Amino acid sequence: RNGDGRAVLRSSVREFLCSEAMHYLGIPTSRAASLVVSDDDVWRDQFYNGNIRKERGAVVLRLAKSWFRIGSLEILAHAGELDLQRRLLDFIIQEHFPSIAMNVSNRYLEFFSTVVSETANLIALWMSVGFAHGVCNTDNFSLLSITIDYGPFGFLDSYDPNFVPNTSDDEGRYKIGNQANVGLFNLSKLLQALKPLLDPRQKQLASQILEGYGEHYYIRFTELFKTKLGLLGENEDDNYLIALLLKVSLLC
């Protein structure tokens, strides 16, 4: 898209601080190890209003257990590189999913089930602190379900499901109220990438696992908000209270 691929100092400082804040909020994330300021000048239109100005460039060094994303498998499946995809998937499972036995035929199914539930958990955690990712495509969704991209992110000042932190997202695809649905979309793309490696029975079971994503998300979302409100035990009015308070926040 004719971009130069460079970051400026202001966005790099913001990225550094946010990932560290997310870590200490208990949300799975990559970490910022260092920030180096560049001597190169970078020209940016910060508010997309035609006012281009010169800024200092910078580089943030980020650390994570893995940078494999849904897109890492998606691109191999799209190219028909099934042997390479299988080798990569086995490596990822062996290195990062120790609870999954490598000698079982259902290992890819177990892998998918884990990613589905952990992705639901991650997005529920985002919502619990009012974090809007901004660019929730398959290349920014970690297979380890950690937050790996801090580009055009934002936090809610007050509850607004239509909040969009990305000024280039004109259609509001990645608005905060749509993050759970986008997570489901990305997981469906992961399942599509895995299907060539699954037998007919496993494909059917994987589809059922994906159907359970919404329930996983809803249960975790409710747990987090009940904890915030200090609600103990189970009461049928709890969910009503959560919805009511969010609606009141929206009206305010």
mmCIF file of N, CA and C in Angstrom, residues 132-234:
data_model
loop_
_atom_site.group_PDB
_atom_site.id
_atom_site.type_symbol
_atom_site.label_atom_id
_atom_site.label_comp_id
_atom_site.label_asym_id
_atom_site.label_seq_id
_atom_site.Cartn_x
_atom_site.Cartn_y
_atom_site.Cartn_z
ATOM 1 N N ALA A 132 -9.141 -2.156 22.569
ATOM 2 C CA ALA A 132 -9.520 -2.382 21.169
ATOM 3 C C ALA A 132 -8.255 -2.587 20.353
ATOM 4 N N HIS A 133 -8.147 -3.742 19.726
ATOM 5 C CA HIS A 133 -6.908 -4.101 19.029
ATOM 6 C C HIS A 133 -6.650 -3.226 17.810
ATOM 7 N N GLY A 134 -7.632 -3.055 16.982
ATOM 8 C CA GLY A 134 -7.484 -2.161 15.832
ATOM 9 C C GLY A 134 -7.266 -2.847 14.504
ATOM 10 N N VAL A 135 -6.484 -3.959 14.500
ATOM 11 C CA VAL A 135 -6.244 -4.680 13.237
ATOM 12 C C VAL A 135 -6.286 -6.184 13.529
ATOM 13 N N CYS A 136 -7.492 -6.714 13.676
ATOM 14 C CA CYS A 136 -7.670 -8.117 14.075
ATOM 15 C C CYS A 136 -7.716 -9.059 12.874
ATOM 16 N N ASN A 137 -6.733 -8.994 11.998
ATOM 17 C CA ASN A 137 -6.714 -9.944 10.888
ATOM 18 C C ASN A 137 -5.966 -11.218 11.289
ATOM 19 N N THR A 138 -5.980 -12.228 10.419
ATOM 20 C CA THR A 138 -5.387 -13.523 10.769
ATOM 21 C C THR A 138 -3.884 -13.435 10.973
ATOM 22 N N ASP A 139 -3.241 -12.443 10.397
ATOM 23 C CA ASP A 139 -1.792 -12.307 10.561
ATOM 24 C C ASP A 139 -1.426 -11.618 11.871
ATOM 25 N N ASN A 140 -2.429 -11.114 12.597
ATOM 26 C CA ASN A 140 -2.183 -10.500 13.901
ATOM 27 C C ASN A 140 -2.797 -11.306 15.039
ATOM 28 N N PHE A 141 -3.236 -12.545 14.734
ATOM 29 C CA PHE A 141 -3.777 -13.421 15.762
ATOM 30 C C PHE A 141 -2.796 -14.562 16.014
ATOM 31 N N SER A 142 -2.212 -14.554 17.201
ATOM 32 C CA SER A 142 -1.203 -15.535 17.584
ATOM 33 C C SER A 142 -1.816 -16.916 17.773
ATOM 34 N N LEU A 143 -1.082 -17.956 17.358
ATOM 35 C CA LEU A 143 -1.519 -19.325 17.617
ATOM 36 C C LEU A 143 -1.364 -19.681 19.090
ATOM 37 N N LEU A 144 -0.581 -18.876 19.816
ATOM 38 C CA LEU A 144 -0.435 -19.069 21.254
ATOM 39 C C LEU A 144 -1.407 -18.188 22.035
ATOM 40 N N SER A 145 -2.261 -17.480 21.318
ATOM 41 C CA SER A 145 -3.291 -16.627 21.926
ATOM 42 C C SER A 145 -2.675 -15.586 22.858
ATOM 43 N N ILE A 146 -1.699 -14.866 22.331
ATOM 44 C CA ILE A 146 -1.136 -13.720 23.028
ATOM 45 C C ILE A 146 -1.331 -12.481 22.146
ATOM 46 N N THR A 147 -1.296 -11.318 22.753
ATOM 47 C CA THR A 147 -1.465 -10.068 22.008
ATOM 48 C C THR A 147 -0.129 -9.718 21.363
ATOM 49 N N ILE A 148 -0.074 -9.712 20.037
ATOM 50 C CA ILE A 148 1.225 -9.549 19.381
ATOM 51 C C ILE A 148 1.345 -8.281 18.541
ATOM 52 N N ASP A 149 0.297 -7.519 18.393
ATOM 53 C CA ASP A 149 0.399 -6.340 17.542
ATOM 54 C C ASP A 149 -0.135 -5.121 18.284
ATOM 55 N N TYR A 150 0.653 -4.063 18.315
ATOM 56 C CA TYR A 150 0.234 -2.814 18.953
ATOM 57 C C TYR A 150 0.385 -1.661 17.967
ATOM 58 N N GLY A 151 -0.367 -1.774 16.882
ATOM 59 C CA GLY A 151 -0.388 -0.703 15.903
ATOM 60 C C GLY A 151 -1.442 0.322 16.314
ATOM 61 N N PRO A 152 -2.533 0.407 15.579
ATOM 62 C CA PRO A 152 -3.585 1.379 15.924
ATOM 63 C C PRO A 152 -4.536 0.848 16.989
ATOM 64 N N PHE A 153 -4.041 0.630 18.205
ATOM 65 C CA PHE A 153 -4.886 0.154 19.294
ATOM 66 C C PHE A 153 -5.509 1.346 20.031
ATOM 67 N N GLY A 154 -6.382 1.044 20.981
ATOM 68 C CA GLY A 154 -6.953 2.100 21.813
ATOM 69 C C GLY A 154 -7.660 1.508 23.017
ATOM 70 N N PHE A 155 -7.900 2.322 24.033
ATOM 71 C CA PHE A 155 -8.671 1.928 25.206
ATOM 72 C C PHE A 155 -9.921 2.793 25.286
ATOM 73 N N LEU A 156 -11.008 2.198 25.746
ATOM 74 C CA LEU A 156 -12.247 2.946 25.914
ATOM 75 C C LEU A 156 -12.145 3.917 27.088
ATOM 76 N N ASP A 157 -12.563 5.156 26.878
ATOM 77 C CA ASP A 157 -12.732 6.086 27.992
ATOM 78 C C ASP A 157 -14.085 5.861 28.650
ATOM 79 N N SER A 158 -15.086 5.590 27.844
ATOM 80 C CA SER A 158 -16.400 5.180 28.327
ATOM 81 C C SER A 158 -16.918 4.132 27.347
ATOM 82 N N TYR A 159 -17.841 3.315 27.792
ATOM 83 C CA TYR A 159 -18.277 2.184 26.977
ATOM 84 C C TYR A 159 -18.939 2.640 25.687
ATOM 85 N N ASP A 160 -18.401 2.157 24.589
ATOM 86 C CA ASP A 160 -18.961 2.455 23.271
ATOM 87 C C ASP A 160 -18.620 1.291 22.349
ATOM 88 N N PRO A 161 -19.571 0.397 22.072
ATOM 89 C CA PRO A 161 -19.282 -0.774 21.232
ATOM 90 C C PRO A 161 -18.861 -0.418 19.814
ATOM 91 N N ASN A 162 -19.079 0.828 19.394
ATOM 92 C CA ASN A 162 -18.697 1.255 18.048
ATOM 93 C C ASN A 162 -17.339 1.946 18.007
ATOM 94 N N PHE A 163 -16.620 1.935 19.122
ATOM 95 C CA PHE A 163 -15.304 2.578 19.172
ATOM 96 C C PHE A 163 -14.337 1.899 18.211
ATOM 97 N N VAL A 164 -13.682 2.692 17.351
ATOM 98 C CA VAL A 164 -12.714 2.199 16.374
ATOM 99 C C VAL A 164 -11.409 2.984 16.562
ATOM 100 N N PRO A 165 -10.323 2.330 16.989
ATOM 101 C CA PRO A 165 -9.070 3.044 17.203
ATOM 102 C C PRO A 165 -8.252 3.240 15.930
ATOM 103 N N ASN A 166 -8.645 2.564 14.868
ATOM 104 C CA ASN A 166 -7.893 2.582 13.617
ATOM 105 C C ASN A 166 -8.544 3.574 12.646
ATOM 106 N N THR A 167 -7.872 4.693 12.397
ATOM 107 C CA THR A 167 -8.454 5.731 11.539
ATOM 108 C C THR A 167 -8.612 5.279 10.091
ATOM 109 N N SER A 168 -7.912 4.210 9.707
ATOM 110 C CA SER A 168 -8.048 3.713 8.333
ATOM 111 C C SER A 168 -9.152 2.664 8.199
ATOM 112 N N ASP A 169 -9.774 2.284 9.323
ATOM 113 C CA ASP A 169 -10.854 1.295 9.313
ATOM 114 C C ASP A 169 -12.181 2.025 9.116
ATOM 115 N N ASP A 170 -12.418 2.459 7.897
ATOM 116 C CA ASP A 170 -13.593 3.277 7.601
ATOM 117 C C ASP A 170 -14.911 2.536 7.839
ATOM 118 N N GLU A 171 -14.920 1.221 7.639
ATOM 119 C CA GLU A 171 -16.151 0.446 7.774
ATOM 120 C C GLU A 171 -16.383 -0.035 9.208
ATOM 121 N N GLY A 172 -15.421 0.189 10.092
ATOM 122 C CA GLY A 172 -15.574 -0.251 11.473
ATOM 123 C C GLY A 172 -15.537 -1.753 11.646
ATOM 124 N N ARG A 173 -14.819 -2.428 10.754
ATOM 125 C CA ARG A 173 -14.728 -3.897 10.845
ATOM 126 C C ARG A 173 -14.150 -4.325 12.188
ATOM 127 N N TYR A 174 -13.165 -3.569 12.668
ATOM 128 C CA TYR A 174 -12.486 -3.963 13.899
ATOM 129 C C TYR A 174 -12.904 -3.109 15.099
ATOM 130 N N LYS A 175 -14.107 -2.599 15.072
ATOM 131 C CA LYS A 175 -14.605 -1.866 16.242
ATOM 132 C C LYS A 175 -14.638 -2.806 17.437
ATOM 133 N N ILE A 176 -14.546 -2.230 18.629
ATOM 134 C CA ILE A 176 -14.392 -3.060 19.825
ATOM 135 C C ILE A 176 -15.570 -4.011 20.027
ATOM 136 N N GLY A 177 -16.749 -3.581 19.653
ATOM 137 C CA GLY A 177 -17.918 -4.440 19.812
ATOM 138 C C GLY A 177 -17.961 -5.610 18.852
ATOM 139 N N ASN A 178 -17.049 -5.635 17.889
ATOM 140 C CA ASN A 178 -17.021 -6.703 16.894
ATOM 141 C C ASN A 178 -15.834 -7.646 17.083
ATOM 142 N N GLN A 179 -15.038 -7.412 18.129
ATOM 143 C CA GLN A 179 -13.804 -8.191 18.283
ATOM 144 C C GLN A 179 -14.077 -9.687 18.457
ATOM 145 N N ALA A 180 -15.105 -10.033 19.219
ATOM 146 C CA ALA A 180 -15.415 -11.451 19.423
ATOM 147 C C ALA A 180 -15.832 -12.107 18.102
ATOM 148 N N ASN A 181 -16.608 -11.401 17.285
ATOM 149 C CA ASN A 181 -17.028 -11.943 15.988
ATOM 150 C C ASN A 181 -15.850 -12.083 15.036
ATOM 151 N N VAL A 182 -14.938 -11.123 15.070
ATOM 152 C CA VAL A 182 -13.753 -11.216 14.222
ATOM 153 C C VAL A 182 -12.878 -12.386 14.665
ATOM 154 N N GLY A 183 -12.829 -12.634 15.975
ATOM 155 C CA GLY A 183 -12.106 -13.797 16.465
ATOM 156 C C GLY A 183 -12.672 -15.081 15.895
ATOM 157 N N LEU A 184 -13.995 -15.175 15.848
ATOM 158 C CA LEU A 184 -14.646 -16.344 15.260
ATOM 159 C C LEU A 184 -14.317 -16.471 13.779
ATOM 160 N N PHE A 185 -14.328 -15.348 13.082
ATOM 161 C CA PHE A 185 -13.983 -15.359 11.658
ATOM 162 C C PHE A 185 -12.563 -15.876 11.443
ATOM 163 N N ASN A 186 -11.627 -15.398 12.256
ATOM 164 C CA ASN A 186 -10.233 -15.825 12.115
ATOM 165 C C ASN A 186 -10.064 -17.306 12.438
ATOM 166 N N LEU A 187 -10.772 -17.784 13.437
ATOM 167 C CA LEU A 187 -10.703 -19.209 13.781
ATOM 168 C C LEU A 187 -11.303 -20.074 12.678
ATOM 169 N N SER A 188 -12.307 -19.556 11.996
ATOM 170 C CA SER A 188 -12.872 -20.298 10.861
ATOM 171 C C SER A 188 -11.852 -20.395 9.732
ATOM 172 N N LYS A 189 -11.035 -19.353 9.582
ATOM 173 C CA LYS A 189 -9.958 -19.395 8.589
ATOM 174 C C LYS A 189 -8.888 -20.402 8.992
ATOM 175 N N LEU A 190 -8.626 -20.505 10.302
ATOM 176 C CA LEU A 190 -7.672 -21.505 10.789
ATOM 177 C C LEU A 190 -8.193 -22.904 10.506
ATOM 178 N N LEU A 191 -9.478 -23.128 10.770
ATOM 179 C CA LEU A 191 -10.061 -24.445 10.487
ATOM 180 C C LEU A 191 -9.979 -24.766 9.007
ATOM 181 N N GLN A 192 -10.231 -23.787 8.168
ATOM 182 C CA GLN A 192 -10.140 -23.994 6.721
ATOM 183 C C GLN A 192 -8.724 -24.404 6.324
ATOM 184 N N ALA A 193 -7.723 -23.805 6.987
ATOM 185 C CA ALA A 193 -6.325 -24.143 6.692
ATOM 186 C C ALA A 193 -5.978 -25.548 7.181
ATOM 187 N N LEU A 194 -6.602 -25.982 8.268
ATOM 188 C CA LEU A 194 -6.299 -27.294 8.842
ATOM 189 C C LEU A 194 -7.029 -28.441 8.155
ATOM 190 N N LYS A 195 -8.115 -28.154 7.484
ATOM 191 C CA LYS A 195 -8.970 -29.214 6.938
ATOM 192 C C LYS A 195 -8.243 -30.212 6.039
ATOM 193 N N PRO A 196 -7.269 -29.778 5.195
ATOM 194 C CA PRO A 196 -6.570 -30.765 4.378
ATOM 195 C C PRO A 196 -5.784 -31.795 5.200
ATOM 196 N N LEU A 197 -5.534 -31.501 6.472
ATOM 197 C CA LEU A 197 -4.771 -32.406 7.336
ATOM 198 C C LEU A 197 -5.682 -33.259 8.212
ATOM 199 N N LEU A 198 -7.002 -33.085 8.081
ATOM 200 C CA LEU A 198 -7.960 -33.792 8.931
ATOM 201 C C LEU A 198 -8.757 -34.816 8.129
ATOM 202 N N ASP A 199 -9.137 -35.906 8.786
ATOM 203 C CA ASP A 199 -10.014 -36.877 8.117
ATOM 204 C C ASP A 199 -11.467 -36.409 8.279
ATOM 205 N N PRO A 200 -12.415 -37.045 7.587
ATOM 206 C CA PRO A 200 -13.815 -36.581 7.627
ATOM 207 C C PRO A 200 -14.390 -36.476 9.043
ATOM 208 N N ARG A 201 -14.093 -37.451 9.887
ATOM 209 C CA ARG A 201 -14.617 -37.400 11.259
ATOM 210 C C ARG A 201 -14.011 -36.227 12.024
ATOM 211 N N GLN A 202 -12.731 -35.998 11.857
ATOM 212 C CA GLN A 202 -12.068 -34.900 12.555
ATOM 213 C C GLN A 202 -12.585 -33.551 12.075
ATOM 214 N N LYS A 203 -12.883 -33.449 10.799
ATOM 215 C CA LYS A 203 -13.443 -32.199 10.264
ATOM 216 C C LYS A 203 -14.785 -31.891 10.924
ATOM 217 N N GLN A 204 -15.610 -32.939 11.090
ATOM 218 C CA GLN A 204 -16.912 -32.751 11.718
ATOM 219 C C GLN A 204 -16.756 -32.309 13.173
ATOM 220 N N LEU A 205 -15.832 -32.948 13.893
ATOM 221 C CA LEU A 205 -15.595 -32.591 15.291
ATOM 222 C C LEU A 205 -15.024 -31.177 15.408
ATOM 223 N N ALA A 206 -14.152 -30.814 14.470
ATOM 224 C CA ALA A 206 -13.563 -29.472 14.494
ATOM 225 C C ALA A 206 -14.634 -28.411 14.279
ATOM 226 N N SER A 207 -15.587 -28.687 13.416
ATOM 227 C CA SER A 207 -16.689 -27.742 13.190
ATOM 228 C C SER A 207 -17.525 -27.573 14.453
ATOM 229 N N GLN A 208 -17.728 -28.670 15.180
ATOM 230 C CA GLN A 208 -18.465 -28.599 16.442
ATOM 231 C C GLN A 208 -17.696 -27.790 17.479
ATOM 232 N N ILE A 209 -16.375 -27.959 17.500
ATOM 233 C CA ILE A 209 -15.526 -27.184 18.418
ATOM 234 C C ILE A 209 -15.657 -25.697 18.115
ATOM 235 N N LEU A 210 -15.634 -25.356 16.839
ATOM 236 C CA LEU A 210 -15.748 -23.950 16.447
ATOM 237 C C LEU A 210 -17.108 -23.384 16.851
ATOM 238 N N GLU A 211 -18.144 -24.196 16.750
ATOM 239 C CA GLU A 211 -19.483 -23.750 17.153
ATOM 240 C C GLU A 211 -19.536 -23.422 18.639
ATOM 241 N N GLY A 212 -18.633 -24.022 19.424
ATOM 242 C CA GLY A 212 -18.608 -23.773 20.857
ATOM 243 C C GLY A 212 -17.836 -22.524 21.257
ATOM 244 N N TYR A 213 -17.251 -21.848 20.282
ATOM 245 C CA TYR A 213 -16.455 -20.645 20.571
ATOM 246 C C TYR A 213 -17.284 -19.574 21.285
ATOM 247 N N GLY A 214 -18.494 -19.331 20.784
ATOM 248 C CA GLY A 214 -19.326 -18.286 21.357
ATOM 249 C C GLY A 214 -19.630 -18.537 22.824
ATOM 250 N N GLU A 215 -19.887 -19.788 23.188
ATOM 251 C CA GLU A 215 -20.173 -20.126 24.583
ATOM 252 C C GLU A 215 -18.932 -19.924 25.445
ATOM 253 N N HIS A 216 -17.755 -20.348 24.923
ATOM 254 C CA HIS A 216 -16.485 -20.132 25.640
ATOM 255 C C HIS A 216 -16.310 -18.641 25.945
ATOM 256 N N TYR A 217 -16.514 -17.835 24.917
ATOM 257 C CA TYR A 217 -16.318 -16.400 25.078
ATOM 258 C C TYR A 217 -17.305 -15.816 26.083
ATOM 259 N N TYR A 218 -18.570 -16.185 25.948
ATOM 260 C CA TYR A 218 -19.608 -15.618 26.805
ATOM 261 C C TYR A 218 -19.370 -15.975 28.275
ATOM 262 N N ILE A 219 -18.988 -17.229 28.535
ATOM 263 C CA ILE A 219 -18.729 -17.667 29.908
ATOM 264 C C ILE A 219 -17.557 -16.901 30.503
ATOM 265 N N ARG A 220 -16.482 -16.757 29.743
ATOM 266 C CA ARG A 220 -15.295 -16.061 30.263
ATOM 267 C C ARG A 220 -15.572 -14.573 30.448
ATOM 268 N N PHE A 221 -16.255 -13.970 29.486
ATOM 269 C CA PHE A 221 -16.633 -12.554 29.576
ATOM 270 C C PHE A 221 -17.453 -12.314 30.846
ATOM 271 N N THR A 222 -18.424 -13.182 31.084
ATOM 272 C CA THR A 222 -19.287 -13.045 32.261
ATOM 273 C C THR A 222 -18.492 -13.212 33.539
ATOM 274 N N GLU A 223 -17.585 -14.196 33.574
ATOM 275 C CA GLU A 223 -16.741 -14.417 34.759
ATOM 276 C C GLU A 223 -15.935 -13.170 35.096
ATOM 277 N N LEU A 224 -15.339 -12.580 34.097
ATOM 278 C CA LEU A 224 -14.485 -11.411 34.306
ATOM 279 C C LEU A 224 -15.273 -10.221 34.828
ATOM 280 N N PHE A 225 -16.452 -9.992 34.263
ATOM 281 C CA PHE A 225 -17.243 -8.842 34.686
ATOM 282 C C PHE A 225 -17.885 -9.072 36.058
ATOM 283 N N LYS A 226 -18.224 -10.315 36.370
ATOM 284 C CA LYS A 226 -18.740 -10.618 37.704
ATOM 285 C C LYS A 226 -17.663 -10.394 38.759
ATOM 286 N N THR A 227 -16.429 -10.741 38.422
ATOM 287 C CA THR A 227 -15.317 -10.498 39.344
ATOM 288 C C THR A 227 -15.133 -9.009 39.575
ATOM 289 N N LYS A 228 -15.227 -8.214 38.499
ATOM 290 C CA LYS A 228 -15.100 -6.758 38.637
ATOM 291 C C LYS A 228 -16.175 -6.180 39.558
ATOM 292 N N LEU A 229 -17.370 -6.745 39.471
ATOM 293 C CA LEU A 229 -18.496 -6.235 40.250
ATOM 294 C C LEU A 229 -18.587 -6.872 41.634
ATOM 295 N N GLY A 230 -17.732 -7.850 41.910
ATOM 296 C CA GLY A 230 -17.767 -8.505 43.208
ATOM 297 C C GLY A 230 -18.970 -9.406 43.388
ATOM 298 N N LEU A 231 -19.499 -9.939 42.287
ATOM 299 C CA LEU A 231 -20.666 -10.814 42.365
ATOM 300 C C LEU A 231 -20.222 -12.240 42.686
ATOM 301 N N LEU A 232 -20.784 -12.807 43.721
ATOM 302 C CA LEU A 232 -20.409 -14.144 44.156
ATOM 303 C C LEU A 232 -21.512 -15.139 43.815
ATOM 304 N N GLY A 233 -21.116 -16.377 43.535
ATOM 305 C CA GLY A 233 -22.097 -17.405 43.245
ATOM 306 C C GLY A 233 -22.758 -17.207 41.892
ATOM 307 N N GLU A 234 -23.898 -17.878 41.727
ATOM 308 C CA GLU A 234 -24.637 -17.818 40.469
ATOM 309 C C GLU A 234 -26.024 -17.241 40.717
#
